[in-house]
Structure formats: structure tokens, C-alpha cells
């Protein structure tokens, strides 16, 4: 039996500044009560003006490398999953590669919005099958840069952050047992930022019209999210030959606690197996799944052999999920 692809170590980084529901009450026509009951979010972290994606991504990467006992010089690929790169090019992964002095690493970004980390892990796994040995996958977004803090329907939902994972070989039977990524571009306009790219480049009119901000059809995205979490996770569970009862931790993308609860109920996953931190961070886009995983490890809630079911979903529309058996580190 050949070795598996596992997560050897994780790290996370969030900006210091916290934006609470009470702060938002002073900015838009909303209330702590509305935000809490409709989303489960109590606060989110917001980057200060001189912090960019590569800064948060770098900090998370340093922690992940330390936790994985890995040297940056031994990383042969860096994938940064982000839709808020420092700049259109070079890739944020290249900026992080330089700061890490990861001289032997190729580096590129993947843009799959809130599913970005799951896409990064899938690409990293495939690259390991092609011969790469250690892959650093970073999910990072400074999504606050794309948010209109006058639009109450979006500004209460999101926060900034980064999470990182070092992928490497683990003992057979451990690591990623099954995974998938997918997309349905027919839903592209349900969650998008109209301007700032090649269709509507930065210009005074588009900025004045607020086209550089996130536009979202909340209800449609909500329905898509609950449905795809269930469909995608059921497929990977089947592929892995694992039943839902065997899952120790369900780690879904943290967008809204109601989405998580509705999906968990359909999947018959009771609350003590569902990881939730959306109350503290809001939706951190590509960072959300790796931040949750990093916290699970930090709080010593994971034991050797535990099965983890991860799922991401977001703009695109995109999704990705994986079943991972934790441990098997000593080859
Ligand atoms: N504070 C107070 N009221 C608000 C509000 C806010 N922050 N945002 C919206 N409202 C109002 C609406 O204007 C609407 O008022 P109306 O009935 O007078 O028109 C009312 O609340 C209900 O809005 P609705 O959109 O039906 O609420 P909802 O229960 O669907 O919850 C979301 C809205 C956005 C929380 C929910 O649809 C959602 O979470 N969707 C998925 C979003 C998501 O996860 N996106 C990222 C995916 S990666």
C-alpha cells in the first residue's frame, strides 16, 4: 500500500482589530439580535489598511511550517488560495515564497473564493501524486477590501484571515482518503464583484457606482450552500468507504451557523461533532476551513486516527470536500 497525502501541520493568522455586532449597529441599520439570529456571527477581524493578503498568509505559513516541523527550504510548491491577492500579479504565493525564503518552491495562486482552500488541497494532492514532496497550501482573504460597509446585507457577514497547511506523505491508510472539487458557473452572478478586472477595470465611474464591492443574492446562495454541502460530502464519504457515524469532526466552511446546522441535521451529524467558529471570525472566505482545522489541533481536540469531513463552498459557484484520517505522521 502506498503512503497517503496528509496534513502535517497547520497555522492561522487573523488581524488584531475586532469589529463587533455592536460596532456595526453604529455603521448601518442592523442589530446584534438580527445578525446573531440570522447568521450566528458575533464579531469578525478586520485588517488595518497596510496589511495585505501576503502578510496574513505569511504569518499563517510560518506557524504551519513550525507545527509541521518543516523547513521552508524543503517546500517544493506553494499554493495560495485567494480572491483578494495583494495585486493582480505577481501571485500572492510568490510574495509569500520570497518572505519564507522557500527557494525551491514553485508558487501560484488559485481563485475559487470560499472553496479556495479545498481547491488548493486537491491541486496539492494531485501535484504530490506527480512527484512533489511537500506542498504548502494557504487559504487567505482580506475580503473586507471588497465589502461596502454601507450595505447591511453583506457587511455583517465577512471577516479577514489566513490559514495554512503543510501537505506531506503519511502512513498508508492516513491522510486524504477521498476528495472532490466542483463548479457550476451558471451561478456565477449570485455572488460576485462586478468591477476591478478586465471587464470593468478600475475607473472613477465604477468606483462611484460601488461596482468594486461584493454583490450577493443571499437566499439563493444559502439554498445552494445547504444542498451542495450535503451532496458533495455524501459523495466523498461514499468514495472513502466511510459512514457518517464514523466521522469525528465535521469542518464546514464557516459562512452562517444556520447553513451549518441545516446541513449537519440533514447529514445526521450531531452538534458535538460539528466545528463552529463563525461566531468569532465571520466568513473568512478561503481561510475559514484551515483556521477551523488549526483551532481543532491547537485545542487538542484531534486524536490519531480521527476522521475529519471538510467542505467548502462559495462564489463560482464552487465547492470542494475531503475525508481525512488524522495522524500517521511517523513514516
Ligand atoms: N440587519 C438587519 N436587517 C437586515 C440585514 C441586516 N444586516 N440584512 C438584511 N436585512 C433585512 C432585509 O433587508 C430583509 O428585509 P425586508 O424583509 O424588509 O426586505 C430581511 O432582513 C430579511 O432578509 P433576507 O435576505 O430574507 O434574510 P435571510 O434570512 O435570508 O438572511 C442572509 C440573509 C444573508 C444572512 C442569508 O441569506 C445567508 O446567509 N445567505 C448566504 C450568504 C453566504 O453565506 N454567502 C457567502 C457564501 S460563501
mmCIF file of C-alpha atoms and ligand atoms in Angstrom:
data_model
loop_
_atom_site.group_PDB
_atom_site.id
_atom_site.type_symbol
_atom_site.label_atom_id
_atom_site.label_comp_id
_atom_site.label_asym_id
_atom_site.label_seq_id
_atom_site.Cartn_x
_atom_site.Cartn_y
_atom_site.Cartn_z
ATOM 1 C CA UNK A 1 0.000 0.000 0.000
ATOM 2 C CA UNK A 2 1.473 3.380 -0.926
ATOM 3 C CA UNK A 3 1.769 6.290 1.508
ATOM 4 C CA UNK A 4 -1.050 8.799 1.852
ATOM 5 C CA UNK A 5 -1.176 12.584 1.462
ATOM 6 C CA UNK A 6 -1.761 14.122 4.872
ATOM 7 C CA UNK A 7 -1.717 17.459 6.629
ATOM 8 C CA UNK A 8 1.499 17.568 8.659
ATOM 9 C CA UNK A 9 0.893 20.916 10.363
ATOM 10 C CA UNK A 10 -1.430 23.899 10.374
ATOM 11 C CA UNK A 11 -1.230 27.591 11.164
ATOM 12 C CA UNK A 12 -3.546 30.563 11.267
ATOM 13 C CA UNK A 13 -3.368 34.343 11.422
ATOM 14 C CA UNK A 14 -6.072 36.929 11.941
ATOM 15 C CA UNK A 15 -5.710 40.710 12.219
ATOM 16 C CA UNK A 16 -5.849 42.197 15.711
ATOM 17 C CA UNK A 17 -8.711 44.603 15.098
ATOM 18 C CA UNK A 18 -12.131 43.195 16.001
ATOM 19 C CA UNK A 19 -15.388 44.520 14.549
ATOM 20 C CA UNK A 20 -18.310 43.546 16.777
ATOM 21 C CA UNK A 21 -22.016 43.487 16.013
ATOM 22 C CA UNK A 22 -22.329 46.498 18.305
ATOM 23 C CA UNK A 23 -19.776 48.367 16.165
ATOM 24 C CA UNK A 24 -21.856 47.527 13.071
ATOM 25 C CA UNK A 25 -25.007 48.836 14.767
ATOM 26 C CA UNK A 26 -23.342 52.263 14.689
ATOM 27 C CA UNK A 27 -22.470 51.920 10.975
ATOM 28 C CA UNK A 28 -25.600 50.500 9.291
ATOM 29 C CA UNK A 29 -29.258 49.862 10.100
ATOM 30 C CA UNK A 30 -28.767 46.490 11.794
ATOM 31 C CA UNK A 31 -28.786 44.943 15.273
ATOM 32 C CA UNK A 32 -26.803 42.427 17.236
ATOM 33 C CA UNK A 33 -30.044 40.458 17.582
ATOM 34 C CA UNK A 34 -30.620 40.295 13.783
ATOM 35 C CA UNK A 35 -27.032 39.315 12.998
ATOM 36 C CA UNK A 36 -26.890 36.711 15.773
ATOM 37 C CA UNK A 37 -30.186 35.007 14.948
ATOM 38 C CA UNK A 38 -29.733 35.090 11.140
ATOM 39 C CA UNK A 39 -26.020 34.222 10.978
ATOM 40 C CA UNK A 40 -24.596 33.221 14.386
ATOM 41 C CA UNK A 41 -21.831 35.809 13.931
ATOM 42 C CA UNK A 42 -20.842 37.979 16.925
ATOM 43 C CA UNK A 43 -17.585 39.502 15.697
ATOM 44 C CA UNK A 44 -15.049 39.409 12.872
ATOM 45 C CA UNK A 45 -11.408 40.500 12.478
ATOM 46 C CA UNK A 46 -10.568 43.307 10.058
ATOM 47 C CA UNK A 47 -7.116 44.037 8.614
ATOM 48 C CA UNK A 48 -5.684 47.509 9.037
ATOM 49 C CA UNK A 49 -5.014 49.457 5.826
ATOM 50 C CA UNK A 50 -1.381 48.397 5.464
ATOM 51 C CA UNK A 51 -1.996 44.657 5.921
ATOM 52 C CA UNK A 52 -2.458 42.680 2.698
ATOM 53 C CA UNK A 53 -3.151 39.032 1.884
ATOM 54 C CA UNK A 54 0.538 38.099 1.718
ATOM 55 C CA UNK A 55 1.115 39.460 5.255
ATOM 56 C CA UNK A 56 -1.588 37.291 6.814
ATOM 57 C CA UNK A 57 -0.731 34.354 4.534
ATOM 58 C CA UNK A 58 2.942 34.565 5.503
ATOM 59 C CA UNK A 59 2.150 34.591 9.232
ATOM 60 C CA UNK A 60 -0.111 31.544 8.900
ATOM 61 C CA UNK A 61 2.516 29.766 6.773
ATOM 62 C CA UNK A 62 5.287 30.339 9.341
ATOM 63 C CA UNK A 63 3.104 28.760 12.041
ATOM 64 C CA UNK A 64 2.117 25.838 9.810
ATOM 65 C CA UNK A 65 5.766 25.105 8.938
ATOM 66 C CA UNK A 66 6.755 25.188 12.615
ATOM 67 C CA UNK A 67 3.890 22.867 13.577
ATOM 68 C CA UNK A 68 4.801 20.504 10.739
ATOM 69 C CA UNK A 69 8.493 20.590 11.799
ATOM 70 C CA UNK A 70 9.187 21.500 8.175
ATOM 71 C CA UNK A 71 11.850 23.771 6.774
ATOM 72 C CA UNK A 72 10.765 26.348 4.175
ATOM 73 C CA UNK A 73 13.731 25.237 2.062
ATOM 74 C CA UNK A 74 12.180 21.784 1.722
ATOM 75 C CA UNK A 75 8.822 23.012 0.403
ATOM 76 C CA UNK A 76 8.614 22.376 -3.328
ATOM 77 C CA UNK A 77 5.270 24.036 -4.052
ATOM 78 C CA UNK A 78 3.280 26.908 -2.530
ATOM 79 C CA UNK A 79 -0.368 27.352 -3.462
ATOM 80 C CA UNK A 80 -2.134 30.472 -2.197
ATOM 81 C CA UNK A 81 -5.901 30.246 -2.422
ATOM 82 C CA UNK A 82 -7.173 33.808 -2.522
ATOM 83 C CA UNK A 83 -9.553 36.106 -4.338
ATOM 84 C CA UNK A 84 -8.079 39.169 -2.651
ATOM 85 C CA UNK A 85 -4.443 38.974 -3.786
ATOM 86 C CA UNK A 86 -2.064 41.821 -2.885
ATOM 87 C CA UNK A 87 -2.220 42.888 -6.554
ATOM 88 C CA UNK A 88 -3.314 41.379 -9.898
ATOM 89 C CA UNK A 89 0.193 39.988 -10.356
ATOM 90 C CA UNK A 90 2.601 38.642 -9.255
ATOM 91 C CA UNK A 91 0.802 35.830 -7.464
ATOM 92 C CA UNK A 92 0.457 36.248 -3.711
ATOM 93 C CA UNK A 93 2.088 32.800 -3.423
ATOM 94 C CA UNK A 94 5.272 34.292 -4.970
ATOM 95 C CA UNK A 95 5.327 37.147 -2.432
ATOM 96 C CA UNK A 96 4.985 34.606 0.393
ATOM 97 C CA UNK A 97 7.625 32.331 -1.173
ATOM 98 C CA UNK A 98 10.130 35.190 -1.095
ATOM 99 C CA UNK A 99 9.442 36.081 2.535
ATOM 100 C CA UNK A 100 9.677 32.446 3.596
ATOM 101 C CA UNK A 101 12.914 32.040 1.594
ATOM 102 C CA UNK A 102 11.349 28.881 0.159
ATOM 103 C CA UNK A 103 13.808 28.943 -2.735
ATOM 104 C CA UNK A 104 12.979 25.509 -4.116
ATOM 105 C CA UNK A 105 9.240 26.081 -4.256
ATOM 106 C CA UNK A 106 7.144 26.779 -7.328
ATOM 107 C CA UNK A 107 4.366 29.194 -6.433
ATOM 108 C CA UNK A 108 0.974 30.123 -7.818
ATOM 109 C CA UNK A 109 -2.493 31.246 -6.710
ATOM 110 C CA UNK A 110 -5.838 29.541 -7.124
ATOM 111 C CA UNK A 111 -9.012 31.619 -7.220
ATOM 112 C CA UNK A 112 -12.002 29.648 -6.002
ATOM 113 C CA UNK A 113 -13.345 32.133 -3.439
ATOM 114 C CA UNK A 114 -14.557 30.451 -0.247
ATOM 115 C CA UNK A 115 -13.791 26.988 -1.695
ATOM 116 C CA UNK A 116 -10.200 28.081 -2.328
ATOM 117 C CA UNK A 117 -8.544 26.025 0.399
ATOM 118 C CA UNK A 118 -10.323 22.846 -0.696
ATOM 119 C CA UNK A 119 -9.261 23.549 -4.294
ATOM 120 C CA UNK A 120 -5.694 24.154 -3.105
ATOM 121 C CA UNK A 121 -5.621 20.874 -1.191
ATOM 122 C CA UNK A 122 -6.977 18.980 -4.220
ATOM 123 C CA UNK A 123 -4.345 20.523 -6.515
ATOM 124 C CA UNK A 124 -1.647 19.915 -3.907
ATOM 125 C CA UNK A 125 -2.664 16.268 -3.569
ATOM 126 C CA UNK A 126 -2.526 15.823 -7.355
ATOM 127 C CA UNK A 127 0.883 17.504 -7.519
ATOM 128 C CA UNK A 128 2.157 15.133 -4.820
ATOM 129 C CA UNK A 129 0.990 12.212 -6.947
ATOM 130 C CA UNK A 130 3.080 13.793 -9.714
ATOM 131 C CA UNK A 131 6.208 13.775 -7.560
ATOM 132 C CA UNK A 132 6.161 16.884 -5.363
ATOM 133 C CA UNK A 133 7.075 16.031 -1.768
ATOM 134 C CA UNK A 134 5.899 18.889 0.435
ATOM 135 C CA UNK A 135 3.233 21.371 -0.562
ATOM 136 C CA UNK A 136 2.232 24.459 1.408
ATOM 137 C CA UNK A 137 -1.421 25.362 0.878
ATOM 138 C CA UNK A 138 -2.504 28.765 2.195
ATOM 139 C CA UNK A 139 -6.095 29.997 2.285
ATOM 140 C CA UNK A 140 -6.118 33.752 2.756
ATOM 141 C CA UNK A 141 -8.522 36.601 2.130
ATOM 142 C CA UNK A 142 -8.681 40.243 3.101
ATOM 143 C CA UNK A 143 -12.275 40.246 1.995
ATOM 144 C CA UNK A 144 -13.037 43.468 3.914
ATOM 145 C CA UNK A 145 -11.403 45.299 0.976
ATOM 146 C CA UNK A 146 -14.304 44.184 -1.219
ATOM 147 C CA UNK A 147 -17.073 44.974 1.243
ATOM 148 C CA UNK A 148 -19.319 48.015 1.192
ATOM 149 C CA UNK A 149 -19.692 48.973 4.849
ATOM 150 C CA UNK A 150 -22.891 50.794 3.943
ATOM 151 C CA UNK A 151 -24.537 47.571 2.656
ATOM 152 C CA UNK A 152 -26.047 45.804 5.665
ATOM 153 C CA UNK A 153 -26.882 42.685 3.647
ATOM 154 C CA UNK A 154 -23.184 41.840 3.134
ATOM 155 C CA UNK A 155 -21.046 43.817 5.594
ATOM 156 C CA UNK A 156 -22.148 41.862 8.656
ATOM 157 C CA UNK A 157 -21.076 38.522 7.181
ATOM 158 C CA UNK A 158 -17.371 38.691 6.391
ATOM 159 C CA UNK A 159 -14.011 38.932 8.163
ATOM 160 C CA UNK A 160 -10.309 38.734 7.274
ATOM 161 C CA UNK A 161 -7.859 35.930 7.995
ATOM 162 C CA UNK A 162 -5.470 33.259 6.818
ATOM 163 C CA UNK A 163 -4.945 29.550 7.431
ATOM 164 C CA UNK A 164 -2.178 27.339 6.123
ATOM 165 C CA UNK A 165 -1.439 23.622 5.883
ATOM 166 C CA UNK A 166 1.695 21.682 5.016
ATOM 167 C CA UNK A 167 0.847 18.631 2.915
ATOM 168 C CA UNK A 168 3.242 15.695 3.020
ATOM 169 C CA UNK A 169 3.447 11.919 2.998
ATOM 170 C CA UNK A 170 1.800 9.978 5.825
ATOM 171 C CA UNK A 171 1.479 6.259 6.574
ATOM 172 C CA UNK A 172 -0.835 4.228 4.323
ATOM 173 C CA UNK A 173 -4.474 4.487 5.435
ATOM 174 C CA UNK A 174 -3.958 8.015 6.806
ATOM 175 C CA UNK A 175 -4.370 11.420 5.179
ATOM 176 C CA UNK A 176 -6.880 12.258 2.476
ATOM 177 C CA UNK A 177 -8.987 9.154 1.861
ATOM 178 C CA UNK A 178 -11.240 10.791 -0.761
ATOM 179 C CA UNK A 179 -11.862 14.264 -2.120
ATOM 180 C CA UNK A 180 -13.591 16.206 -4.863
ATOM 181 C CA UNK A 181 -13.885 19.710 -6.239
ATOM 182 C CA UNK A 182 -16.634 21.041 -8.456
ATOM 183 C CA UNK A 183 -18.144 24.133 -10.032
ATOM 184 C CA UNK A 184 -21.378 25.437 -11.524
ATOM 185 C CA UNK A 185 -20.594 28.624 -13.415
ATOM 186 C CA UNK A 186 -24.264 29.180 -14.214
ATOM 187 C CA UNK A 187 -24.499 30.612 -10.686
ATOM 188 C CA UNK A 188 -21.559 32.992 -11.166
ATOM 189 C CA UNK A 189 -23.615 36.150 -10.746
ATOM 190 C CA UNK A 190 -25.203 35.040 -7.470
ATOM 191 C CA UNK A 191 -22.053 36.090 -5.636
ATOM 192 C CA UNK A 192 -19.622 38.343 -7.455
ATOM 193 C CA UNK A 193 -17.635 41.573 -7.604
ATOM 194 C CA UNK A 194 -18.529 43.229 -10.916
ATOM 195 C CA UNK A 195 -15.551 45.567 -11.347
ATOM 196 C CA UNK A 196 -11.808 45.626 -10.869
ATOM 197 C CA UNK A 197 -10.986 43.015 -13.515
ATOM 198 C CA UNK A 198 -10.646 43.134 -17.296
ATOM 199 C CA UNK A 199 -14.387 43.582 -17.954
ATOM 200 C CA UNK A 200 -14.761 46.710 -15.857
ATOM 201 C CA UNK A 201 -11.259 47.921 -14.988
ATOM 202 C CA UNK A 202 -10.802 50.396 -12.133
ATOM 203 C CA UNK A 203 -12.302 53.725 -13.164
ATOM 204 C CA UNK A 204 -13.962 56.605 -11.372
ATOM 205 C CA UNK A 205 -17.494 55.748 -12.588
ATOM 206 C CA UNK A 206 -17.330 52.121 -11.455
ATOM 207 C CA UNK A 207 -15.956 53.114 -8.073
ATOM 208 C CA UNK A 208 -18.676 55.741 -7.650
ATOM 209 C CA UNK A 209 -21.282 53.106 -8.559
ATOM 210 C CA UNK A 210 -19.888 50.720 -5.911
ATOM 211 C CA UNK A 211 -19.108 48.055 -8.501
ATOM 212 C CA UNK A 212 -15.900 47.070 -6.716
ATOM 213 C CA UNK A 213 -17.920 45.627 -3.862
ATOM 214 C CA UNK A 214 -19.358 42.156 -3.247
ATOM 215 C CA UNK A 215 -22.880 41.674 -4.654
ATOM 216 C CA UNK A 216 -24.814 38.705 -3.353
ATOM 217 C CA UNK A 217 -28.209 37.056 -3.703
ATOM 218 C CA UNK A 218 -28.232 35.807 -0.120
ATOM 219 C CA UNK A 219 -31.201 33.450 -0.268
ATOM 220 C CA UNK A 220 -30.059 31.659 -3.435
ATOM 221 C CA UNK A 221 -26.546 31.276 -2.067
ATOM 222 C CA UNK A 222 -27.985 29.923 1.173
ATOM 223 C CA UNK A 223 -30.002 27.255 -0.645
ATOM 224 C CA UNK A 224 -27.059 26.304 -2.847
ATOM 225 C CA UNK A 225 -24.814 26.032 0.217
ATOM 226 C CA UNK A 226 -27.020 23.637 2.192
ATOM 227 C CA UNK A 227 -27.653 21.463 -0.857
ATOM 228 C CA UNK A 228 -24.046 21.242 -2.060
ATOM 229 C CA UNK A 229 -22.643 20.553 1.412
ATOM 230 C CA UNK A 230 -24.907 17.501 1.642
ATOM 231 C CA UNK A 231 -24.408 16.270 -1.936
ATOM 232 C CA UNK A 232 -20.652 16.730 -2.033
ATOM 233 C CA UNK A 233 -19.951 15.270 1.403
ATOM 234 C CA UNK A 234 -22.152 12.251 0.698
ATOM 235 C CA UNK A 235 -20.136 11.601 -2.482
ATOM 236 C CA UNK A 236 -16.750 11.787 -0.730
ATOM 237 C CA UNK A 237 -17.958 9.664 2.175
ATOM 238 C CA UNK A 238 -19.011 7.009 -0.303
ATOM 239 C CA UNK A 239 -15.743 7.285 -2.231
ATOM 240 C CA UNK A 240 -13.813 6.897 1.043
ATOM 241 C CA UNK A 241 -15.964 3.941 2.102
ATOM 242 C CA UNK A 242 -16.755 5.716 5.354
ATOM 243 C CA UNK A 243 -20.151 6.162 7.014
ATOM 244 C CA UNK A 244 -21.209 9.452 8.540
ATOM 245 C CA UNK A 245 -21.272 7.791 12.001
ATOM 246 C CA UNK A 246 -17.523 7.267 11.749
ATOM 247 C CA UNK A 247 -16.813 10.990 11.292
ATOM 248 C CA UNK A 248 -15.335 12.538 14.441
ATOM 249 C CA UNK A 249 -15.237 16.132 13.160
ATOM 250 C CA UNK A 250 -17.287 17.856 10.513
ATOM 251 C CA UNK A 251 -15.411 21.008 9.478
ATOM 252 C CA UNK A 252 -17.558 23.019 7.077
ATOM 253 C CA UNK A 253 -16.854 26.413 5.566
ATOM 254 C CA UNK A 254 -17.935 28.949 8.181
ATOM 255 C CA UNK A 255 -20.379 31.268 6.399
ATOM 256 C CA UNK A 256 -23.508 31.141 8.550
ATOM 257 C CA UNK A 257 -24.315 28.936 11.537
ATOM 258 C CA UNK A 258 -27.781 28.275 10.097
ATOM 259 C CA UNK A 259 -26.262 26.832 6.915
ATOM 260 C CA UNK A 260 -24.000 24.632 9.031
ATOM 261 C CA UNK A 261 -26.838 23.456 11.287
ATOM 262 C CA UNK A 262 -29.226 22.760 8.405
ATOM 263 C CA UNK A 263 -26.582 20.695 6.589
ATOM 264 C CA UNK A 264 -25.482 18.873 9.751
ATOM 265 C CA UNK A 265 -29.084 17.958 10.506
ATOM 266 C CA UNK A 266 -29.612 16.536 7.014
ATOM 267 C CA UNK A 267 -26.358 14.607 7.259
ATOM 268 C CA UNK A 268 -27.331 13.338 10.750
ATOM 269 C CA UNK A 269 -24.246 14.823 12.380
ATOM 270 C CA UNK A 270 -24.915 15.804 15.987
ATOM 271 C CA UNK A 271 -23.671 19.149 17.304
ATOM 272 C CA UNK A 272 -20.725 17.773 19.310
ATOM 273 C CA UNK A 273 -19.106 16.585 16.057
ATOM 274 C CA UNK A 274 -19.581 19.879 14.203
ATOM 275 C CA UNK A 275 -16.853 22.518 14.451
ATOM 276 C CA UNK A 276 -18.182 26.075 14.586
ATOM 277 C CA UNK A 277 -16.168 29.273 14.987
ATOM 278 C CA UNK A 278 -18.166 31.581 12.698
ATOM 279 C CA UNK A 279 -19.294 33.453 15.831
ATOM 280 C CA UNK A 280 -15.722 34.718 16.339
ATOM 281 C CA UNK A 281 -14.478 35.249 12.779
ATOM 282 C CA UNK A 282 -17.470 35.617 10.437
ATOM 283 C CA UNK A 283 -16.895 34.296 6.930
ATOM 284 C CA UNK A 284 -13.153 34.473 6.227
ATOM 285 C CA UNK A 285 -13.564 33.049 2.716
ATOM 286 C CA UNK A 286 -10.608 30.837 1.694
ATOM 287 C CA UNK A 287 -9.212 30.999 5.235
ATOM 288 C CA UNK A 288 -12.200 29.548 7.001
ATOM 289 C CA UNK A 289 -11.601 25.789 6.736
ATOM 290 C CA UNK A 290 -7.850 25.922 7.554
ATOM 291 C CA UNK A 291 -8.447 28.297 10.501
ATOM 292 C CA UNK A 292 -11.022 25.834 11.867
ATOM 293 C CA UNK A 293 -8.637 22.902 11.378
ATOM 294 C CA UNK A 294 -5.785 24.821 13.022
ATOM 295 C CA UNK A 295 -8.005 25.528 16.029
ATOM 296 C CA UNK A 296 -9.022 21.874 16.308
ATOM 297 C CA UNK A 297 -5.358 20.869 16.526
ATOM 298 C CA UNK A 298 -4.442 23.733 18.879
ATOM 299 C CA UNK A 299 -7.219 22.814 21.284
ATOM 300 C CA UNK A 300 -6.100 19.165 21.218
ATOM 301 C CA UNK A 301 -9.484 18.016 20.032
ATOM 302 C CA UNK A 302 -7.979 15.728 17.387
ATOM 303 C CA UNK A 303 -6.621 12.269 18.133
ATOM 304 C CA UNK A 304 -4.626 9.889 15.995
ATOM 305 C CA UNK A 305 -6.964 8.118 13.583
ATOM 306 C CA UNK A 306 -9.861 10.602 13.862
ATOM 307 C CA UNK A 307 -11.841 11.038 10.652
ATOM 308 C CA UNK A 308 -12.465 14.622 9.535
ATOM 309 C CA UNK A 309 -15.010 15.650 6.913
ATOM 310 C CA UNK A 310 -14.196 19.060 5.386
ATOM 311 C CA UNK A 311 -16.293 21.002 2.924
ATOM 312 C CA UNK A 312 -16.023 24.386 1.263
ATOM 313 C CA UNK A 313 -18.446 26.266 -0.984
ATOM 314 C CA UNK A 314 -18.629 29.731 -2.443
ATOM 315 C CA UNK A 315 -18.556 32.059 -5.411
ATOM 316 C CA UNK A 316 -18.186 30.474 -8.791
ATOM 317 C CA UNK A 317 -20.258 28.729 -7.738
ATOM 318 C CA UNK A 318 -17.648 26.307 -6.450
ATOM 319 C CA UNK A 319 -17.315 23.597 -3.839
ATOM 320 C CA UNK A 320 -14.850 21.040 -2.578
ATOM 321 C CA UNK A 321 -14.794 18.393 0.105
ATOM 322 C CA UNK A 322 -12.484 15.783 1.569
ATOM 323 C CA UNK A 323 -12.386 12.979 4.117
ATOM 324 C CA UNK A 324 -9.118 12.935 6.036
ATOM 325 C CA UNK A 325 -7.801 10.464 8.590
ATOM 326 C CA UNK A 326 -5.695 12.448 11.037
ATOM 327 C CA UNK A 327 -2.227 11.192 12.035
ATOM 328 C CA UNK A 328 0.100 8.546 10.601
ATOM 329 C CA UNK A 329 2.951 11.026 10.784
ATOM 330 C CA UNK A 330 5.865 8.701 11.611
ATOM 331 C CA UNK A 331 6.597 7.053 8.286
HETATM 332 N N1 LIG B 1 -29.636 43.774 9.562
HETATM 333 C C1 LIG B 1 -30.966 43.917 9.617
HETATM 334 N N2 LIG B 1 -31.778 43.550 8.612
HETATM 335 C C2 LIG B 1 -31.207 43.031 7.513
HETATM 336 C C3 LIG B 1 -29.825 42.869 7.391
HETATM 337 C C4 LIG B 1 -29.025 43.272 8.478
HETATM 338 N N3 LIG B 1 -27.687 43.158 8.487
HETATM 339 N N4 LIG B 1 -29.559 42.323 6.188
HETATM 340 C C5 LIG B 1 -30.725 42.134 5.568
HETATM 341 N N5 LIG B 1 -31.722 42.570 6.361
HETATM 342 C C6 LIG B 1 -33.154 42.556 6.095
HETATM 343 C C7 LIG B 1 -33.503 42.518 4.640
HETATM 344 O O1 LIG B 1 -33.454 43.804 4.080
HETATM 345 C C8 LIG B 1 -34.883 41.913 4.656
HETATM 346 O O2 LIG B 1 -35.783 42.939 4.944
HETATM 347 P P1 LIG B 1 -37.209 43.015 4.195
HETATM 348 O O3 LIG B 1 -37.896 41.719 4.571
HETATM 349 O O4 LIG B 1 -37.808 44.229 4.770
HETATM 350 O O5 LIG B 1 -36.866 43.099 2.741
HETATM 351 C C9 LIG B 1 -34.861 40.998 5.876
HETATM 352 O O6 LIG B 1 -33.722 41.391 6.656
HETATM 353 C C10 LIG B 1 -34.759 39.530 5.526
HETATM 354 O O7 LIG B 1 -33.742 39.396 4.568
HETATM 355 P P2 LIG B 1 -33.392 38.003 3.959
HETATM 356 O O8 LIG B 1 -32.345 38.200 2.900
HETATM 357 O O9 LIG B 1 -34.631 37.265 3.619
HETATM 358 O O10 LIG B 1 -32.761 37.296 5.230
HETATM 359 P P3 LIG B 1 -32.248 35.830 5.364
HETATM 360 O O11 LIG B 1 -32.906 35.167 6.497
HETATM 361 O O12 LIG B 1 -32.210 35.124 4.042
HETATM 362 O O13 LIG B 1 -30.738 36.072 5.809
HETATM 363 C C11 LIG B 1 -28.517 36.097 4.914
HETATM 364 C C12 LIG B 1 -29.875 36.803 4.986
HETATM 365 C C13 LIG B 1 -27.608 36.907 4.021
HETATM 366 C C14 LIG B 1 -27.943 36.045 6.324
HETATM 367 C C15 LIG B 1 -28.718 34.650 4.381
HETATM 368 O O14 LIG B 1 -29.485 34.697 3.201
HETATM 369 C C16 LIG B 1 -27.414 33.982 4.090
HETATM 370 O O15 LIG B 1 -26.646 33.690 4.992
HETATM 371 N N6 LIG B 1 -27.120 33.642 2.823
HETATM 372 C C17 LIG B 1 -25.913 33.026 2.427
HETATM 373 C C18 LIG B 1 -24.811 34.050 2.393
HETATM 374 C C19 LIG B 1 -23.450 33.441 2.363
HETATM 375 O O16 LIG B 1 -23.154 32.565 3.116
HETATM 376 N N7 LIG B 1 -22.592 33.951 1.476
HETATM 377 C C20 LIG B 1 -21.250 33.538 1.354
HETATM 378 C C21 LIG B 1 -21.183 32.160 0.782
HETATM 379 S S1 LIG B 1 -19.532 31.642 0.691
#
